[in-house]
Each structure stands twice: as structure tokens, then as C-alpha cells.
mmCIF file of C-alpha atoms in Angstrom:
data_model
loop_
_atom_site.group_PDB
_atom_site.id
_atom_site.type_symbol
_atom_site.label_atom_id
_atom_site.label_comp_id
_atom_site.label_asym_id
_atom_site.label_seq_id
_atom_site.Cartn_x
_atom_site.Cartn_y
_atom_site.Cartn_z
ATOM 1 C CA UNK Q 1 16.363 21.977 -22.977
ATOM 2 C CA UNK Q 2 13.025 21.639 -24.835
ATOM 3 C CA UNK Q 3 10.961 18.515 -24.245
ATOM 4 C CA UNK Q 4 10.900 16.430 -27.467
ATOM 5 C CA UNK Q 5 7.606 15.844 -29.241
ATOM 6 C CA UNK Q 6 6.857 12.216 -30.073
ATOM 7 C CA UNK Q 7 4.628 12.274 -33.145
ATOM 8 C CA UNK Q 8 2.103 9.499 -33.700
ATOM 9 C CA UNK Q 9 -0.583 8.822 -36.283
ATOM 10 C CA UNK Q 10 -4.131 9.477 -35.143
ATOM 11 C CA UNK Q 11 -6.044 6.220 -34.559
ATOM 12 C CA UNK Q 12 -3.023 3.938 -34.585
ATOM 13 C CA UNK Q 13 -1.316 1.484 -32.251
ATOM 14 C CA UNK Q 14 2.296 0.422 -31.659
ATOM 15 C CA UNK Q 15 4.242 -2.034 -29.506
ATOM 16 C CA UNK Q 16 7.304 -0.823 -27.564
ATOM 17 C CA UNK Q 17 10.033 -2.780 -25.799
ATOM 18 C CA UNK Q 18 12.265 -0.047 -24.348
ATOM 19 C CA UNK Q 19 11.946 2.798 -21.809
ATOM 20 C CA UNK Q 20 10.626 6.146 -23.030
ATOM 21 C CA UNK Q 21 12.466 9.218 -21.800
ATOM 22 C CA UNK Q 22 10.584 12.430 -21.028
ATOM 23 C CA UNK Q 23 8.470 13.497 -24.027
ATOM 24 C CA UNK Q 24 5.142 14.937 -25.153
ATOM 25 C CA UNK Q 25 2.669 13.613 -27.736
ATOM 26 C CA UNK Q 26 0.732 15.255 -30.527
ATOM 27 C CA UNK Q 27 -2.125 12.869 -29.654
ATOM 28 C CA UNK Q 28 -3.617 11.414 -26.479
ATOM 29 C CA UNK Q 29 -2.222 8.022 -25.555
ATOM 30 C CA UNK Q 30 -3.634 4.843 -24.023
ATOM 31 C CA UNK Q 31 -0.901 2.538 -22.690
ATOM 32 C CA UNK Q 32 -1.371 -1.177 -22.053
ATOM 33 C CA UNK Q 33 1.424 -2.684 -19.942
ATOM 34 C CA UNK Q 34 2.001 -6.208 -21.254
ATOM 35 C CA UNK Q 35 5.254 -7.300 -19.566
ATOM 36 C CA UNK Q 36 7.550 -6.075 -16.791
ATOM 37 C CA UNK Q 37 7.011 -3.587 -13.943
ATOM 38 C CA UNK Q 38 8.083 -0.162 -15.246
ATOM 39 C CA UNK Q 39 7.455 3.246 -13.684
ATOM 40 C CA UNK Q 40 4.957 5.437 -15.520
ATOM 41 C CA UNK Q 41 5.631 9.172 -15.043
ATOM 42 C CA UNK Q 42 3.167 11.904 -16.059
ATOM 43 C CA UNK Q 43 3.833 15.554 -15.192
ATOM 44 C CA UNK Q 44 6.338 14.445 -12.561
ATOM 45 C CA UNK Q 45 4.027 11.979 -10.779
ATOM 46 C CA UNK Q 46 5.504 8.464 -10.783
ATOM 47 C CA UNK Q 47 3.473 5.275 -10.422
ATOM 48 C CA UNK Q 48 4.646 1.678 -10.616
ATOM 49 C CA UNK Q 49 2.882 -0.375 -13.304
ATOM 50 C CA UNK Q 50 2.400 -4.122 -13.703
ATOM 51 C CA UNK Q 51 1.079 -6.677 -16.169
ATOM 52 C CA UNK Q 52 -2.515 -5.840 -17.093
ATOM 53 C CA UNK Q 53 -2.432 -2.163 -16.118
ATOM 54 C CA UNK Q 54 -3.882 0.424 -18.526
ATOM 55 C CA UNK Q 55 -3.246 4.193 -18.422
ATOM 56 C CA UNK Q 56 -4.650 7.181 -20.298
ATOM 57 C CA UNK Q 57 -2.238 10.093 -20.819
ATOM 58 C CA UNK Q 58 -3.454 13.417 -22.220
ATOM 59 C CA UNK Q 59 -1.614 15.029 -25.125
ATOM 60 C CA UNK Q 60 -0.695 17.969 -22.877
ATOM 61 C CA UNK Q 61 1.154 15.803 -20.320
ATOM 62 C CA UNK Q 62 4.935 15.475 -20.079
ATOM 63 C CA UNK Q 63 5.338 11.708 -20.072
ATOM 64 C CA UNK Q 64 8.002 9.035 -19.508
ATOM 65 C CA UNK Q 65 8.205 5.275 -18.931
ATOM 66 C CA UNK Q 66 11.245 4.391 -16.824
ATOM 67 C CA UNK Q 67 12.900 1.433 -15.090
ATOM 68 C CA UNK Q 68 11.835 -0.976 -17.821
ATOM 69 C CA UNK Q 69 13.331 -4.460 -17.555
ATOM 70 C CA UNK Q 70 14.769 -6.465 -20.429
ATOM 71 C CA UNK Q 71 11.459 -8.271 -20.778
ATOM 72 C CA UNK Q 72 9.461 -5.017 -20.879
ATOM 73 C CA UNK Q 73 6.624 -4.579 -23.361
ATOM 74 C CA UNK Q 74 3.844 -2.019 -23.622
ATOM 75 C CA UNK Q 75 1.380 -1.181 -26.367
ATOM 76 C CA UNK Q 76 0.196 2.334 -27.174
ATOM 77 C CA UNK Q 77 -3.046 3.412 -28.833
ATOM 78 C CA UNK Q 78 -3.257 7.006 -30.090
ATOM 79 C CA UNK Q 79 -6.268 9.278 -30.575
ATOM 80 C CA UNK Q 80 -6.403 12.997 -31.364
ATOM 81 C CA UNK Q 81 -8.066 15.458 -28.988
ATOM 82 C CA UNK Q 82 -10.649 16.217 -31.657
ATOM 83 C CA UNK Q 83 -11.757 12.604 -32.036
ATOM 84 C CA UNK Q 84 -11.546 12.002 -28.273
ATOM 85 C CA UNK Q 85 -13.900 14.923 -27.707
ATOM 86 C CA UNK Q 86 -16.452 13.639 -30.215
ATOM 87 C CA UNK Q 87 -16.205 10.090 -28.847
ATOM 88 C CA UNK Q 88 -16.737 11.232 -25.247
ATOM 89 C CA UNK Q 89 -19.633 13.546 -26.083
ATOM 90 C CA UNK Q 90 -21.330 10.885 -28.226
ATOM 91 C CA UNK Q 91 -20.936 8.007 -25.737
ATOM 92 C CA UNK Q 92 -20.223 9.567 -22.317
ATOM 93 C CA UNK Q 93 -20.418 13.220 -21.178
ATOM 94 C CA UNK Q 94 -18.509 16.507 -21.001
ATOM 95 C CA UNK Q 95 -17.507 15.926 -17.382
ATOM 96 C CA UNK Q 96 -15.753 12.680 -18.325
ATOM 97 C CA UNK Q 97 -13.940 14.383 -21.221
ATOM 98 C CA UNK Q 98 -12.723 17.145 -18.903
ATOM 99 C CA UNK Q 99 -11.557 14.553 -16.394
ATOM 100 C CA UNK Q 100 -9.440 12.798 -19.046
ATOM 101 C CA UNK Q 101 -8.030 15.868 -20.760
ATOM 102 C CA UNK Q 102 -7.376 18.131 -17.777
ATOM 103 C CA UNK Q 103 -6.071 15.634 -15.251
ATOM 104 C CA UNK Q 104 -2.594 16.564 -14.013
ATOM 105 C CA UNK Q 105 -1.235 13.036 -14.387
ATOM 106 C CA UNK Q 106 -2.186 9.763 -16.046
ATOM 107 C CA UNK Q 107 -5.544 8.099 -15.442
ATOM 108 C CA UNK Q 108 -5.242 4.449 -14.442
ATOM 109 C CA UNK Q 109 -7.989 2.253 -15.881
ATOM 110 C CA UNK Q 110 -9.062 -0.987 -14.235
ATOM 111 C CA UNK Q 111 -9.385 -4.138 -16.367
ATOM 112 C CA UNK Q 112 -9.464 -7.752 -15.282
ATOM 113 C CA UNK Q 113 -7.284 -10.394 -16.910
ATOM 114 C CA UNK Q 114 -10.035 -11.501 -19.327
ATOM 115 C CA UNK Q 115 -10.694 -7.954 -20.556
ATOM 116 C CA UNK Q 116 -7.001 -7.165 -20.904
ATOM 117 C CA UNK Q 117 -6.233 -10.375 -22.821
ATOM 118 C CA UNK Q 118 -9.241 -9.790 -25.088
ATOM 119 C CA UNK Q 119 -8.014 -6.293 -25.977
ATOM 120 C CA UNK Q 120 -4.541 -7.587 -26.860
ATOM 121 C CA UNK Q 121 -6.014 -10.421 -28.897
ATOM 122 C CA UNK Q 122 -8.174 -8.020 -30.909
ATOM 123 C CA UNK Q 123 -5.201 -5.742 -31.534
ATOM 124 C CA UNK Q 124 -3.076 -8.658 -32.727
ATOM 125 C CA UNK Q 125 -5.811 -9.976 -35.005
ATOM 126 C CA UNK Q 126 -6.467 -6.595 -36.608
ATOM 127 C CA UNK Q 127 -2.766 -5.912 -36.888
ATOM 128 C CA UNK Q 128 -2.358 -9.090 -38.928
ATOM 129 C CA UNK Q 129 -5.333 -8.238 -41.141
ATOM 130 C CA UNK Q 130 -3.939 -4.765 -41.751
ATOM 131 C CA UNK Q 131 -0.544 -6.194 -42.690
ATOM 132 C CA UNK Q 132 -2.187 -8.593 -45.120
ATOM 133 C CA UNK Q 133 -3.967 -5.679 -46.793
ATOM 134 C CA UNK Q 134 -7.499 -6.637 -45.725
ATOM 135 C CA UNK Q 135 -8.325 -2.981 -45.069
ATOM 136 C CA UNK Q 136 -6.668 -1.503 -48.171
ATOM 137 C CA UNK Q 137 -10.043 -1.110 -49.880
ATOM 138 C CA UNK Q 138 -11.567 0.727 -46.893
ATOM 139 C CA UNK Q 139 -9.223 2.466 -44.460
ATOM 140 C CA UNK Q 140 -12.177 4.071 -42.720
ATOM 141 C CA UNK Q 141 -13.283 0.618 -41.541
ATOM 142 C CA UNK Q 142 -9.866 0.221 -39.947
ATOM 143 C CA UNK Q 143 -10.302 3.504 -38.057
ATOM 144 C CA UNK Q 144 -13.726 2.376 -36.864
ATOM 145 C CA UNK Q 145 -12.150 -0.772 -35.408
ATOM 146 C CA UNK Q 146 -9.603 1.292 -33.502
ATOM 147 C CA UNK Q 147 -12.303 3.556 -32.129
ATOM 148 C CA UNK Q 148 -14.317 0.578 -30.898
ATOM 149 C CA UNK Q 149 -11.390 -0.621 -28.755
ATOM 150 C CA UNK Q 150 -10.778 2.903 -27.426
ATOM 151 C CA UNK Q 151 -14.482 3.180 -26.575
ATOM 152 C CA UNK Q 152 -14.360 -0.153 -24.704
ATOM 153 C CA UNK Q 153 -11.322 0.914 -22.671
ATOM 154 C CA UNK Q 154 -12.765 4.334 -21.814
ATOM 155 C CA UNK Q 155 -16.037 2.616 -20.926
ATOM 156 C CA UNK Q 156 -14.191 0.647 -18.238
ATOM 157 C CA UNK Q 157 -12.854 3.934 -16.841
ATOM 158 C CA UNK Q 158 -16.298 5.578 -16.932
ATOM 159 C CA UNK Q 159 -17.860 2.614 -15.149
ATOM 160 C CA UNK Q 160 -15.158 2.644 -12.478
ATOM 161 C CA UNK Q 161 -15.675 6.365 -11.791
ATOM 162 C CA UNK Q 162 -19.459 6.188 -11.473
ATOM 163 C CA UNK Q 163 -19.591 2.988 -9.414
ATOM 164 C CA UNK Q 164 -17.553 4.417 -6.555
ATOM 165 C CA UNK Q 165 -19.263 5.316 -3.272
ATOM 166 C CA UNK Q 166 -18.199 6.062 0.286
ATOM 167 C CA UNK Q 167 -14.532 6.587 -0.658
ATOM 168 C CA UNK Q 168 -11.946 5.160 1.766
ATOM 169 C CA UNK Q 169 -9.765 7.516 3.840
ATOM 170 C CA UNK Q 170 -6.537 8.660 2.220
ATOM 171 C CA UNK Q 171 -4.267 6.358 4.187
ATOM 172 C CA UNK Q 172 -6.320 3.292 3.245
ATOM 173 C CA UNK Q 173 -6.492 4.293 -0.420
ATOM 174 C CA UNK Q 174 -2.706 4.748 -0.509
ATOM 175 C CA UNK Q 175 -2.244 1.447 1.319
ATOM 176 C CA UNK Q 176 -4.420 -0.537 -1.119
ATOM 177 C CA UNK Q 177 -2.774 1.195 -4.101
ATOM 178 C CA UNK Q 178 0.605 0.002 -2.845
ATOM 179 C CA UNK Q 179 -0.674 -3.499 -2.064
ATOM 180 C CA UNK Q 180 -1.782 -3.902 -5.711
ATOM 181 C CA UNK Q 181 1.900 -4.249 -6.671
ATOM 182 C CA UNK Q 182 3.306 -7.818 -6.790
ATOM 183 C CA UNK Q 183 6.158 -7.035 -4.413
ATOM 184 C CA UNK Q 184 3.512 -6.332 -1.739
ATOM 185 C CA UNK Q 185 0.533 -8.623 -2.338
ATOM 186 C CA UNK Q 186 2.831 -11.660 -2.347
ATOM 187 C CA UNK Q 187 3.705 -11.002 1.321
ATOM 188 C CA UNK Q 188 1.820 -12.468 4.283
ATOM 189 C CA UNK Q 189 -1.415 -10.900 5.533
ATOM 190 C CA UNK Q 190 0.097 -10.170 8.942
ATOM 191 C CA UNK Q 191 3.151 -8.438 7.450
ATOM 192 C CA UNK Q 192 1.009 -6.193 5.256
ATOM 193 C CA UNK Q 193 -1.418 -5.238 8.037
ATOM 194 C CA UNK Q 194 1.564 -4.329 10.237
ATOM 195 C CA UNK Q 195 2.591 -1.810 7.543
ATOM 196 C CA UNK Q 196 -0.699 0.066 8.063
ATOM 197 C CA UNK Q 197 0.120 0.949 11.665
ATOM 198 C CA UNK Q 198 -3.239 -0.394 12.886
ATOM 199 C CA UNK Q 199 -4.031 -3.489 14.889
ATOM 200 C CA UNK Q 200 -5.300 -6.539 12.987
ATOM 201 C CA UNK Q 201 -8.819 -6.063 14.366
ATOM 202 C CA UNK Q 202 -9.019 -2.307 13.661
ATOM 203 C CA UNK Q 203 -7.565 -2.641 10.187
ATOM 204 C CA UNK Q 204 -9.976 -5.470 9.332
ATOM 205 C CA UNK Q 205 -12.914 -3.284 10.387
ATOM 206 C CA UNK Q 206 -11.750 -0.412 8.186
ATOM 207 C CA UNK Q 207 -11.133 -2.655 5.191
ATOM 208 C CA UNK Q 208 -14.455 -4.483 5.439
ATOM 209 C CA UNK Q 209 -16.337 -1.186 5.727
ATOM 210 C CA UNK Q 210 -14.871 0.429 2.613
ATOM 211 C CA UNK Q 211 -14.174 -2.557 0.367
ATOM 212 C CA UNK Q 212 -16.996 -4.895 1.439
ATOM 213 C CA UNK Q 213 -14.720 -7.939 1.716
ATOM 214 C CA UNK Q 214 -12.041 -9.260 4.038
ATOM 215 C CA UNK Q 215 -8.435 -8.238 3.448
ATOM 216 C CA UNK Q 216 -7.494 -11.923 3.087
ATOM 217 C CA UNK Q 217 -10.046 -12.318 0.277
ATOM 218 C CA UNK Q 218 -8.772 -9.105 -1.361
ATOM 219 C CA UNK Q 219 -5.204 -10.450 -1.372
ATOM 220 C CA UNK Q 220 -6.365 -13.736 -2.857
ATOM 221 C CA UNK Q 221 -8.144 -11.863 -5.683
ATOM 222 C CA UNK Q 222 -5.006 -9.837 -6.439
ATOM 223 C CA UNK Q 223 -2.864 -12.974 -6.505
ATOM 224 C CA UNK Q 224 -5.320 -14.847 -8.721
ATOM 225 C CA UNK Q 225 -5.612 -11.958 -11.216
ATOM 226 C CA UNK Q 226 -1.819 -11.750 -11.374
ATOM 227 C CA UNK Q 227 -1.598 -15.519 -11.852
ATOM 228 C CA UNK Q 228 -4.151 -15.399 -14.684
ATOM 229 C CA UNK Q 229 -2.204 -12.607 -16.382
ATOM 230 C CA UNK Q 230 1.013 -14.618 -16.111
ATOM 231 C CA UNK Q 231 -0.698 -17.752 -17.421
ATOM 232 C CA UNK Q 232 -2.147 -15.853 -20.389
ATOM 233 C CA UNK Q 233 0.689 -13.475 -21.231
ATOM 234 C CA UNK Q 234 3.888 -15.320 -20.276
ATOM 235 C CA UNK Q 235 5.516 -18.715 -20.755
ATOM 236 C CA UNK Q 236 6.392 -19.119 -17.051
ATOM 237 C CA UNK Q 237 5.905 -22.608 -15.607
ATOM 238 C CA UNK Q 238 3.141 -23.329 -13.073
ATOM 239 C CA UNK Q 239 5.821 -23.692 -10.377
ATOM 240 C CA UNK Q 240 7.334 -20.301 -11.257
ATOM 241 C CA UNK Q 241 3.915 -18.623 -11.278
ATOM 242 C CA UNK Q 242 3.101 -20.209 -7.913
ATOM 243 C CA UNK Q 243 6.251 -18.683 -6.416
ATOM 244 C CA UNK Q 244 5.706 -15.317 -8.150
ATOM 245 C CA UNK Q 245 2.202 -15.029 -6.680
ATOM 246 C CA UNK Q 246 3.318 -15.716 -3.120
ATOM 247 C CA UNK Q 247 2.574 -19.426 -2.693
ATOM 248 C CA UNK Q 248 5.415 -21.547 -1.333
ATOM 249 C CA UNK Q 249 3.561 -24.753 -2.222
ATOM 250 C CA UNK Q 250 2.578 -25.336 -5.831
ATOM 251 C CA UNK Q 251 -0.103 -27.829 -4.767
ATOM 252 C CA UNK Q 252 -1.636 -25.179 -2.494
ATOM 253 C CA UNK Q 253 -1.539 -22.658 -5.353
ATOM 254 C CA UNK Q 254 -3.282 -25.116 -7.708
ATOM 255 C CA UNK Q 255 -5.951 -25.860 -5.088
ATOM 256 C CA UNK Q 256 -6.663 -22.148 -4.486
ATOM 257 C CA UNK Q 257 -6.685 -21.415 -8.211
ATOM 258 C CA UNK Q 258 -9.158 -24.243 -8.824
ATOM 259 C CA UNK Q 259 -11.391 -23.006 -5.976
ATOM 260 C CA UNK Q 260 -11.448 -19.468 -7.424
ATOM 261 C CA UNK Q 261 -11.724 -20.315 -11.130
ATOM 262 C CA UNK Q 262 -13.230 -23.782 -11.345
ATOM 263 C CA UNK Q 263 -10.332 -25.193 -13.402
ATOM 264 C CA UNK Q 264 -6.630 -25.886 -12.913
ATOM 265 C CA UNK Q 265 -3.977 -23.309 -13.922
ATOM 266 C CA UNK Q 266 -2.858 -25.527 -16.817
ATOM 267 C CA UNK Q 267 -6.389 -25.862 -18.212
ATOM 268 C CA UNK Q 268 -6.900 -22.123 -17.780
ATOM 269 C CA UNK Q 269 -3.761 -21.411 -19.822
ATOM 270 C CA UNK Q 270 -4.844 -23.788 -22.598
ATOM 271 C CA UNK Q 271 -8.353 -22.298 -22.794
ATOM 272 C CA UNK Q 272 -7.229 -18.651 -22.769
ATOM 273 C CA UNK Q 273 -4.237 -18.677 -25.088
ATOM 274 C CA UNK Q 274 -4.737 -16.131 -27.883
ATOM 275 C CA UNK Q 275 -5.043 -17.305 -31.516
ATOM 276 C CA UNK Q 276 -1.526 -17.918 -32.752
ATOM 277 C CA UNK Q 277 -0.154 -18.293 -29.190
ATOM 278 C CA UNK Q 278 2.434 -15.873 -27.790
ATOM 279 C CA UNK Q 279 3.138 -14.608 -31.270
ATOM 280 C CA UNK Q 280 0.023 -12.483 -30.931
ATOM 281 C CA UNK Q 281 1.854 -10.258 -28.474
ATOM 282 C CA UNK Q 282 4.969 -10.261 -30.593
ATOM 283 C CA UNK Q 283 7.120 -7.443 -31.763
ATOM 284 C CA UNK Q 284 5.148 -5.431 -34.236
ATOM 285 C CA UNK Q 285 5.504 -2.145 -35.994
ATOM 286 C CA UNK Q 286 3.046 0.726 -35.577
ATOM 287 C CA UNK Q 287 -0.390 -0.236 -36.817
ATOM 288 C CA UNK Q 288 -4.047 0.431 -36.080
ATOM 289 C CA UNK Q 289 -6.175 -1.854 -33.976
ATOM 290 C CA UNK Q 290 -9.365 -2.573 -32.142
ATOM 291 C CA UNK Q 291 -12.462 -4.644 -31.878
ATOM 292 C CA UNK Q 292 -14.389 -5.662 -34.940
ATOM 293 C CA UNK Q 293 -18.065 -5.086 -35.558
ATOM 294 C CA UNK Q 294 -20.786 -3.605 -33.427
ATOM 295 C CA UNK Q 295 -20.320 0.145 -33.534
ATOM 296 C CA UNK Q 296 -19.933 0.950 -37.235
ATOM 297 C CA UNK Q 297 -22.757 3.452 -37.537
ATOM 298 C CA UNK Q 298 -21.769 5.358 -34.395
ATOM 299 C CA UNK Q 299 -18.106 5.638 -35.401
ATOM 300 C CA UNK Q 300 -18.283 6.508 -39.102
ATOM 301 C CA UNK Q 301 -18.218 10.253 -38.517
ATOM 302 C CA UNK Q 302 -15.531 9.959 -35.871
ATOM 303 C CA UNK Q 303 -13.151 7.948 -38.000
ATOM 304 C CA UNK Q 304 -13.322 10.076 -41.145
ATOM 305 C CA UNK Q 305 -9.906 11.546 -41.776
#
């Protein structure tokens, strides 16, 4: 049975709330996982995703998003191979383009909670302006805005690639990849270290050597990033978020959060809510999106249709 082709408009974005069965795209795809913990599958390789994860999938990949919960939401951004090539050669290099296009599965891109929330906010703002007809007089400006967001996301990936040194051994890389999932980093430090098969002392030596921090500090960072995502992107109560991040005591959670971020969880939520509140991540039809300003001259040739 042939694999269906999912056609998308070059330099556009769309929100989705349901699983995506196996398919291919006519364009490359950047996926931002907004809610839920689905499984992203590219060319048969499955990887669990969570809130705040971003993936790049090449147009040549056979792709699916499975195991989506009722509260699932992800946003796609589409770019043609032609425009991706020009963008990468103008801003990055040929090696980076080849890495994106010829990878055998999806490329996971790291973004902290602030960066992820900012991207979604810009998409929502531009989506509203497009719906109100603010770009009707100049569609090319709209394409430039989309390209600026794509460039920012790919820039995070480029930075991550070129900042790596002294890579950890395979077992430790696989271990930390697994621990990044909420069902793991909410467990106790002792329980997780036991999963590695090493003693507490030996494991701590390995982790400090390759990640330049203690494993306890690493877990705290994961929990705090997850908490900030939940505070920004969900309407869960502080008590619920405390429990979801692995803290049995809400007062302990608030104290740790304040130590790490300088403010309470409630104040953080109030200061980071997107314009228009949760509606900004609401259910929208396919539109274009991206950051405004900054890169107009560099993107004019790219965005011409």
C-alpha cells in the first residue's frame, strides 16, 4: 500500500490535535510539541516527545505521530527543500544542510521554556495579524516573518551541534535521553542511578565528567524546565504541577522553584503568560508564522514565491 503524501503550503504553519498516521510531506517539517507526550516516528525510529520538544523532519522521511492523548497539540512549520537550502547556505553551511536533509530520522532541537514560549507567542501573534488581513498588501512580508522563525529554530540546532565536545559514552547518552522524559526524571535520584547498573559513586564520576554538573543538579534542571513549561502552556494548578514534576510537598516545590528562578511559580506564570492568555495556543487553521522584524533584507530573496 503506497504511503500517502501530506501536501502543505511552503512557508506556512498549522496546529494539529490528533495523531498522524504514516505519511510523507512535499516540504520539510518543523514540529513543536505543545501538549501531551506522543511518540514521534521517522523512518521507523520512534522517540517519545514532551512539552517543549522541537523536531525537524526532512521531506524524504516517512513520518508519523502516534500515541497522542486527548489533550495532544503540536504545531507544524513547513519549508521547501529549495528555500531550506538557500537559508542554510546563507546563514549556516553546506555540512549543516546535509545533516538536516540526509539524516535517517528526525533531528531533535533543544530549546528552553523561554525560547519555546516565545516561538509560540510569535506564531500566535502573526496568525492573528494574517487572519485580520494585515499582510494582504504584502504577502512577501509574511513569508519573511516565517523564515525568521525557521532561522531562529535552526540556529538553536546549529549552536547545539557545534558546542558539543568530549561526547559521553553510548550507554550514558541513552540513559540521559531516557531521563529527559517526565516518567523518569520525576523519580528519585537513587532509583534512576540504580537503572544505570553502576554504583552511586562510579555513576556520579561519569556524569560529572561528561556533563560538568552533578546528576542531582541535572534532575533539578529538568524538573524546573518542565514546571516552567506547564506553568506557561497549561492551566494546571501549582499543586498539580508540583506532583507532576516529582515533588510530594508543594511547599518544597515552591521553595526549589524560587531558588532556581528568583520568583514563585505563581508570579512566573503571571509574568510569562502570552498576550491573550491560553487562547494564543488555541485551535487554529493552517497559517504562516514567525518572528517580526530584524532579517528583512536577508530573507527577501528567500521568500519570493
